[in-house]
Short mmCIF file of C-alpha atoms and ligand atoms in Angstrom, two decimals:
data_model
loop_
_atom_site.label_atom_id
_atom_site.label_comp_id
_atom_site.label_asym_id
_atom_site.label_seq_id
_atom_site.Cartn_x
_atom_site.Cartn_y
_atom_site.Cartn_z
CA MET A 1 0.00 0.00 0.00
CA ILE A 2 1.33 3.36 -1.01
CA THR A 3 -1.16 5.36 1.05
CA SER A 4 0.89 6.32 4.09
CA ASP A 5 4.10 7.03 2.14
CA LEU A 6 2.22 9.23 -0.29
CA LEU A 7 0.35 11.13 2.43
CA SER A 8 3.49 11.74 4.52
CA TRP A 9 5.23 13.11 1.46
CA PHE A 10 2.21 15.28 0.64
CA TYR A 11 2.01 16.81 4.12
CA ALA A 12 5.68 17.80 3.83
CA HIS A 13 5.69 18.96 0.20
CA ARG A 14 2.20 19.98 -0.84
CA ARG A 15 1.90 22.92 -3.16
CA ASP A 16 0.52 26.09 -1.70
CA LEU A 17 -2.32 26.93 -4.08
CA PRO A 18 -5.09 29.51 -3.56
CA TRP A 19 -7.93 27.07 -4.16
CA ARG A 20 -6.62 24.93 -1.32
CA THR A 21 -6.80 27.63 1.34
CA SER A 22 -10.54 28.14 1.65
CA ARG A 23 -12.25 25.36 -0.17
CA THR A 24 -15.95 25.14 -0.95
CA PRO A 25 -17.65 22.74 -3.37
CA TYR A 26 -18.23 25.65 -5.75
CA SER A 27 -14.64 26.95 -5.59
CA THR A 28 -13.36 23.38 -6.12
CA TRP A 29 -15.54 23.10 -9.19
CA ILE A 30 -14.27 26.39 -10.60
CA SER A 31 -10.61 25.60 -9.95
CA GLU A 32 -10.89 22.11 -11.44
CA ALA A 33 -12.62 23.49 -14.53
CA MET A 34 -9.89 26.10 -14.94
CA LEU A 35 -7.11 23.58 -14.42
CA GLN A 36 -8.29 21.28 -17.19
CA GLN A 37 -5.61 21.45 -19.88
CA THR A 38 -4.27 24.68 -18.39
CA ARG A 39 -1.11 25.29 -16.40
CA VAL A 40 -1.38 26.04 -12.70
CA THR A 41 0.59 29.27 -13.09
CA THR A 42 -1.94 30.56 -15.63
CA VAL A 43 -4.90 29.73 -13.42
CA LEU A 44 -3.42 31.57 -10.41
CA ASP A 45 -4.51 34.98 -11.77
CA TYR A 46 -7.88 33.97 -13.08
CA TYR A 47 -9.18 32.01 -10.14
CA PRO A 48 -9.56 34.85 -7.57
CA ARG A 49 -10.93 37.26 -10.19
CA PHE A 50 -13.55 34.77 -11.31
CA LEU A 51 -14.66 33.97 -7.77
CA GLU A 52 -14.87 37.65 -6.92
CA ARG A 53 -17.17 38.32 -9.88
CA PHE A 54 -19.18 35.10 -9.59
CA PRO A 55 -18.94 34.01 -5.95
CA ASP A 56 -21.53 31.22 -6.06
CA PRO A 57 -23.65 29.15 -8.47
CA LYS A 58 -26.51 31.67 -8.26
CA ALA A 59 -24.27 34.57 -9.32
CA LEU A 60 -22.83 32.54 -12.17
CA ALA A 61 -26.22 31.27 -13.33
CA GLY A 62 -27.55 34.83 -13.52
CA ALA A 63 -24.46 36.34 -15.17
CA GLN A 64 -24.28 37.66 -18.72
CA GLU A 65 -22.45 35.13 -20.85
CA ASP A 66 -20.32 37.92 -22.33
CA LEU A 67 -19.09 38.95 -18.90
CA VAL A 68 -18.23 35.34 -17.97
CA LEU A 69 -16.35 34.89 -21.26
CA LYS A 70 -14.54 38.18 -20.76
CA THR A 71 -13.46 37.07 -17.29
CA TRP A 72 -12.31 33.79 -18.86
CA GLU A 73 -10.50 35.55 -21.72
CA GLY A 74 -7.01 34.15 -22.17
CA LEU A 75 -7.66 30.84 -20.42
CA GLY A 76 -8.72 29.15 -23.67
CA TYR A 77 -11.18 26.33 -24.26
CA TYR A 78 -14.15 28.63 -23.85
CA SER A 79 -16.58 25.71 -23.84
CA ARG A 80 -15.49 25.25 -20.21
CA ALA A 81 -16.82 28.70 -19.31
CA ARG A 82 -20.07 28.11 -21.17
CA ASN A 83 -20.44 24.75 -19.44
CA LEU A 84 -19.90 26.41 -16.08
CA ILE A 85 -22.82 28.75 -16.77
CA LYS A 86 -24.99 25.84 -17.91
CA GLY A 87 -23.89 23.83 -14.90
CA ALA A 88 -24.61 26.69 -12.50
CA LYS A 89 -28.12 27.05 -13.93
CA TYR A 90 -28.63 23.30 -13.51
CA VAL A 91 -27.42 23.48 -9.90
CA CYS A 92 -29.83 26.33 -9.19
CA GLU A 93 -32.77 24.60 -10.86
CA ASN A 94 -32.17 21.11 -9.49
CA PHE A 95 -30.14 21.36 -6.30
CA GLY A 96 -31.29 24.65 -4.77
CA GLY A 97 -28.07 26.45 -5.71
CA GLU A 98 -25.75 24.08 -3.79
CA LEU A 99 -23.55 21.44 -5.38
CA PRO A 100 -24.58 17.95 -4.27
CA SER A 101 -22.05 15.74 -2.48
CA GLU A 102 -22.79 12.44 -4.24
CA PRO A 103 -20.61 11.67 -7.29
CA ASP A 104 -23.62 10.31 -9.22
CA LEU A 105 -25.53 13.55 -8.73
CA LEU A 106 -22.48 15.66 -9.58
CA LEU A 107 -22.23 13.74 -12.84
CA GLN A 108 -25.67 15.02 -13.86
CA ILE A 109 -24.37 18.59 -13.96
CA PRO A 110 -23.40 19.78 -17.45
CA GLY A 111 -19.62 19.96 -17.83
CA ILE A 112 -18.86 17.67 -14.87
CA GLY A 113 -17.35 14.34 -15.91
CA PRO A 114 -16.03 11.37 -13.89
CA TYR A 115 -12.72 13.02 -12.94
CA MET A 116 -14.29 16.27 -11.79
CA SER A 117 -17.10 14.58 -9.88
CA GLY A 118 -14.46 12.51 -8.06
CA ALA A 119 -12.37 15.61 -7.37
CA ILE A 120 -15.30 17.65 -6.00
CA ALA A 121 -16.72 14.75 -3.97
CA SER A 122 -13.37 13.91 -2.39
CA LEU A 123 -11.82 17.37 -1.98
CA ALA A 124 -14.91 19.27 -0.92
CA PHE A 125 -17.06 16.56 0.71
CA ASP A 126 -14.46 14.04 1.95
CA LYS A 127 -16.02 11.19 -0.02
CA PRO A 128 -13.58 8.32 -0.61
CA VAL A 129 -13.85 8.35 -4.39
CA PRO A 130 -10.96 8.42 -6.87
CA ALA A 131 -10.28 11.39 -9.14
CA VAL A 132 -8.64 9.64 -12.07
CA ASP A 133 -6.89 11.92 -14.52
CA GLY A 134 -3.76 11.64 -16.65
CA ASN A 135 -1.45 12.12 -13.65
CA CYS A 136 -3.16 9.41 -11.68
CA ILE A 137 -3.10 6.98 -14.62
CA ARG A 138 0.60 7.64 -15.25
CA ILE A 139 1.56 7.09 -11.61
CA TYR A 140 -0.41 3.86 -11.23
CA CYS A 141 0.76 2.48 -14.57
CA ARG A 142 4.34 3.05 -13.42
CA LEU A 143 3.81 1.71 -9.92
CA ASP A 144 2.48 -1.58 -11.25
CA ALA A 145 4.29 -1.55 -14.62
CA LEU A 146 0.96 -1.67 -16.40
CA PRO A 147 1.27 -1.29 -20.16
CA LEU A 148 -2.11 0.42 -20.47
CA VAL A 149 -3.00 3.13 -22.97
CA PRO A 150 -4.36 6.18 -21.06
CA SER A 151 -7.01 7.12 -23.60
CA GLU A 152 -8.69 3.71 -23.55
CA GLY A 153 -11.86 3.38 -21.49
CA SER A 154 -10.71 0.09 -19.92
CA THR A 155 -7.63 1.91 -18.54
CA TYR A 156 -9.80 4.37 -16.64
CA LYS A 157 -11.79 1.52 -15.09
CA GLU A 158 -8.67 -0.45 -14.15
CA ILE A 159 -6.94 2.52 -12.52
CA HIS A 160 -10.14 3.63 -10.81
CA SER A 161 -10.46 0.25 -9.10
CA ARG A 162 -6.79 0.33 -8.04
CA VAL A 163 -7.08 3.82 -6.55
CA LEU A 164 -10.25 2.76 -4.78
CA LYS A 165 -8.24 0.15 -2.86
CA ASP A 166 -5.64 2.72 -1.73
CA ILE A 167 -7.78 5.77 -0.99
CA PRO A 168 -8.10 6.27 2.79
CA GLU A 169 -11.54 6.87 4.33
CA ASP A 170 -10.14 9.55 6.62
CA ALA A 171 -8.22 11.64 4.05
CA PRO A 172 -9.59 10.99 0.54
CA GLY A 173 -9.16 14.59 -0.62
CA ASP A 174 -5.56 14.74 0.60
CA PHE A 175 -4.84 11.43 -1.12
CA ASN A 176 -6.21 12.65 -4.46
CA GLU A 177 -4.38 15.95 -4.12
CA ALA A 178 -1.19 14.07 -3.26
CA LEU A 179 -1.50 12.13 -6.55
CA MET A 180 -2.07 15.41 -8.38
CA ASP A 181 1.03 16.96 -6.82
CA LEU A 182 3.19 13.89 -7.33
CA GLY A 183 2.18 13.72 -11.00
CA ALA A 184 2.80 17.43 -11.50
CA THR A 185 6.13 17.72 -9.72
CA VAL A 186 7.80 14.30 -9.40
CA CYS A 187 6.27 11.59 -11.55
CA THR A 188 6.21 13.80 -14.62
CA PRO A 189 5.59 12.38 -18.10
CA LYS A 190 9.24 12.81 -19.12
CA SER A 191 12.27 12.40 -16.86
CA PRO A 192 10.42 11.58 -13.62
CA LYS A 193 12.38 12.53 -10.49
CA CYS A 194 12.39 9.06 -9.00
CA GLU A 195 15.18 9.91 -6.56
CA ALA A 196 12.77 12.33 -4.86
CA CYS A 197 9.74 10.04 -5.07
CA PRO A 198 8.20 8.68 -1.87
CA LEU A 199 6.95 5.63 -3.80
CA SER A 200 10.14 4.50 -5.48
CA ASP A 201 10.46 1.42 -3.23
CA SER A 202 7.10 0.18 -4.46
CA CYS A 203 7.43 1.30 -8.05
CA SER A 204 7.83 -1.59 -10.51
CA ALA A 205 8.71 0.69 -13.44
CA PHE A 206 11.48 2.29 -11.36
CA LEU A 207 12.81 -1.08 -10.24
CA LEU A 208 12.84 -2.21 -13.87
CA GLY A 209 14.51 1.05 -14.93
CA LYS A 210 11.70 1.56 -17.46
CA GLN A 211 9.77 4.49 -16.05
CA GLU A 212 9.11 6.10 -19.39
CA ASP A 213 7.77 2.88 -20.93
CA PHE A 214 4.66 3.25 -18.77
CA PRO A 215 1.89 3.99 -19.50
CA ALA A 216 1.93 2.45 -22.98
CA LYS A 217 1.86 4.73 -25.98
CA LYS A 218 -1.06 4.47 -28.30
CA GLN A 219 -0.08 2.51 -31.38
CA LYS A 220 -0.28 4.75 -34.39
CA LYS A 221 -2.60 3.33 -36.97
CA GLU A 222 -0.72 2.21 -40.07
CA SER A 223 -1.44 4.61 -42.89
CA PRO A 224 -2.89 3.12 -46.05
CA VAL A 225 -0.30 2.48 -48.73
CA GLU A 226 -0.60 3.49 -52.38
CA GLU A 227 1.77 2.21 -55.04
CA HIS A 228 2.77 4.47 -57.91
CA THR A 229 4.92 4.21 -60.99
CA ILE A 230 6.49 7.53 -61.87
CA LEU A 231 7.62 8.09 -65.44
CA LYS A 232 9.98 10.90 -66.32
CA ILE A 233 9.48 10.93 -70.07
CA TYR A 234 11.89 12.81 -72.32
CA LEU A 235 10.83 13.85 -75.74
CA GLY A 236 14.11 15.13 -77.11
CA ASP A 237 15.19 17.51 -74.33
CA LYS A 238 11.63 18.25 -73.22
CA ILE A 239 10.16 16.56 -70.20
CA LEU A 240 6.54 15.55 -69.95
CA VAL A 241 4.78 17.11 -66.93
CA ARG A 242 1.23 17.69 -65.86
CA LYS A 243 -0.52 19.82 -63.31
CA ARG A 244 -2.49 18.20 -60.53
CA PRO A 245 -6.13 19.22 -59.97
CA SER A 246 -6.78 22.41 -58.03
CA THR A 247 -8.29 20.52 -55.11
CA GLY A 248 -7.20 17.42 -53.19
CA LEU A 249 -3.78 16.01 -52.44
CA LEU A 250 -0.84 18.16 -53.69
CA ALA A 251 -3.39 20.47 -55.33
CA GLY A 252 -2.16 22.61 -58.20
CA LEU A 253 1.43 21.27 -58.13
CA TYR A 254 3.24 19.80 -61.10
CA GLU A 255 4.07 16.13 -61.36
CA LEU A 256 5.55 13.61 -63.75
CA ILE A 257 3.46 10.88 -65.30
CA ASP A 258 2.07 8.99 -62.35
CA LEU A 259 0.51 5.57 -62.91
CA PRO A 260 -1.17 3.37 -60.30
CA GLY A 261 0.68 0.29 -59.04
CA THR A 262 4.36 -0.53 -59.42
CA MET A 263 5.15 -1.60 -62.96
CA THR A 264 7.94 -3.75 -64.35
CA ASN A 265 10.11 -2.61 -67.19
CA LYS A 266 8.02 -4.74 -69.58
CA GLN A 267 4.75 -3.28 -68.31
CA VAL A 268 6.15 0.22 -68.79
CA LYS A 269 7.12 -0.66 -72.35
CA ASN A 270 3.62 -1.96 -73.06
CA TRP A 271 2.12 1.19 -71.58
CA LEU A 272 4.33 3.29 -73.86
CA LEU A 273 3.29 1.35 -76.95
CA GLU A 274 -0.34 1.81 -75.99
CA ASN A 275 -0.04 5.53 -75.40
CA PHE A 276 2.49 6.30 -78.16
CA PRO A 277 1.35 3.94 -80.95
CA SER A 278 3.78 5.44 -83.46
CA LEU A 279 6.61 3.81 -81.47
CA ALA A 280 5.65 0.52 -83.13
CA GLU A 281 6.57 2.00 -86.50
CA VAL A 282 10.15 3.01 -85.64
CA LYS A 283 12.99 0.59 -85.30
CA ASP A 284 14.53 2.13 -82.15
CA GLU A 285 13.19 0.97 -78.82
CA PRO A 286 12.35 3.53 -76.08
CA ASP A 287 15.21 3.83 -73.64
CA ILE A 288 13.78 2.86 -70.24
CA ARG A 289 16.10 3.41 -67.23
CA PRO A 290 15.01 2.41 -63.75
CA MET A 291 15.32 5.25 -61.21
CA GLY A 292 14.71 3.12 -58.16
CA LYS A 293 12.22 3.08 -55.35
CA SER A 294 11.10 5.99 -53.23
CA ARG A 295 8.67 6.55 -50.39
CA HIS A 296 6.69 9.58 -49.33
CA ILE A 297 4.72 9.73 -46.10
CA PHE A 298 1.72 12.02 -45.94
CA SER A 299 -0.14 12.55 -42.68
CA HIS A 300 -2.77 9.98 -43.66
CA LEU A 301 -1.21 8.04 -46.49
CA ARG A 302 2.02 6.46 -47.67
CA TRP A 303 3.17 6.39 -51.26
CA GLU A 304 5.54 3.64 -52.40
CA MET A 305 6.95 4.67 -55.74
CA LEU A 306 9.03 3.13 -58.48
CA GLY A 307 10.48 5.50 -61.06
CA TYR A 308 11.69 5.18 -64.64
CA GLU A 309 13.44 7.69 -66.84
CA ILE A 310 12.37 7.22 -70.43
CA HIS A 311 13.86 8.66 -73.59
CA LEU A 312 11.51 8.29 -76.51
CA PRO A 313 13.25 7.70 -79.83
CA VAL A 314 12.72 10.85 -81.87
CA SER A 315 13.51 10.06 -85.48
CA GLY A 316 12.03 11.87 -88.44
CA ARG A 317 9.56 14.73 -88.52
CA LYS A 318 6.43 12.54 -88.76
CA ASN A 319 7.41 10.43 -85.78
CA GLN A 320 8.24 13.55 -83.80
CA LYS A 321 4.83 15.06 -84.61
CA ASP A 322 3.03 11.86 -83.67
CA LEU A 323 4.89 11.55 -80.37
CA SER A 324 4.22 15.19 -79.50
CA ALA A 325 0.51 14.77 -80.21
CA CYS A 326 0.36 11.71 -77.94
CA ALA A 327 2.43 13.44 -75.27
CA CYS A 328 0.08 16.42 -75.25
CA ARG A 329 -2.83 14.11 -74.51
CA LEU A 330 -0.98 12.97 -71.37
CA GLY A 331 0.46 16.28 -70.21
CA GLU A 332 2.72 19.05 -71.44
CA PRO A 333 6.29 18.62 -72.72
CA VAL A 334 8.36 21.47 -71.27
CA PRO A 335 11.97 22.53 -71.97
CA PRO A 336 14.52 22.12 -69.15
CA ASP A 337 14.68 25.82 -68.12
CA GLU A 338 10.90 25.96 -67.73
CA TYR A 339 10.87 22.57 -66.01
CA ASP A 340 13.29 23.85 -63.36
CA LYS A 341 10.91 26.70 -62.44
CA LEU A 342 7.81 24.58 -61.90
CA ALA A 343 6.35 24.10 -58.42
CA PHE A 344 6.76 20.38 -58.08
CA ALA A 345 5.11 17.95 -55.70
CA SER A 346 7.79 17.22 -53.09
CA ALA A 347 6.61 13.61 -52.98
CA LEU A 348 8.35 13.23 -56.34
CA ARG A 349 11.63 14.80 -55.22
CA ALA A 350 13.54 11.57 -55.86
CA TYR A 351 12.62 11.64 -59.53
CA ARG A 352 12.71 15.38 -60.13
S1 SF4 B 401 9.53 5.99 -8.71
FE1 SF4 B 401 9.59 7.29 -10.50
S2 SF4 B 401 8.25 6.32 -11.98
FE2 SF4 B 401 7.79 5.41 -10.01
S3 SF4 B 401 6.08 6.60 -9.23
FE3 SF4 B 401 7.95 7.53 -8.44
S4 SF4 B 401 8.50 9.12 -9.90
FE4 SF4 B 401 6.99 7.78 -10.87
#
């Protein structure tokens, strides 16, 4: 059991924060709402000003939304302020203007979720209920070397039941605050200060020397893969390019001839004969030189490319005219100096 070690540490090291000095259920609610995704140092200024303007649920429920938002200005995530107004109205309409002490009833209030209901119930009403947030999950995952992913619902349940076993009946608020402080100052996401941690003797991750492996990171979903064959086709010294559509991936940028799938040399030759039929009438073969593989990773997609440089045999005026006509159906043959100035899709850098 970590309870007594954690509490002793907390009583010696707890942070001196304004919302801890004179706590009411309402002030706990306001501070917890402000602290969501916001640094403690930022909240320090806002908290007293907000409480001065809106000292209780009735004052907040009756306030102009503009004034509440103005008071909140700079804290970000304005939905929290709007939810506080909605919540205050709900408290006035359903609970006579006083926050209830039971976690289940707190959960009915707009904007109050499982963490905040646990925090208010334990900190303001001394109810032995966990307040499971990211800090709490990180600490418990490390203590027990649990490879759980914080954002998964099953993780919340697992950690909640573990905290429930440790939380003391006589100091539930202190215990939850101790976890908050430990997570904020010692068991931090990166480089935890294990040498200063009161729980290091019971911490499996520390004993394994793998603190930062816990909790587990969410596996990134593999991006879908697209295969492309990229053809850099020379017609004399001109290179065949085309402009991508004005919307969608790589919109409006220039590219080479881009065909779906990865094609063999023979398949490329067949494609050339199909698209440049006059090639069948000349004795010289197209010169097809492999340019190798390349990969480009977009945020949502991966391209695996295989490139070929192709020199079409230009012999005789008729053949040249025929090839140009076919080329123009596929794109635009441009001279080298113009080619160098085009805004090219960086995905094709390897074949540029
Ligand atoms: S020993 Fe290190 S990893 Fe374990 S709980 Fe303490 S600070 Fe976190």
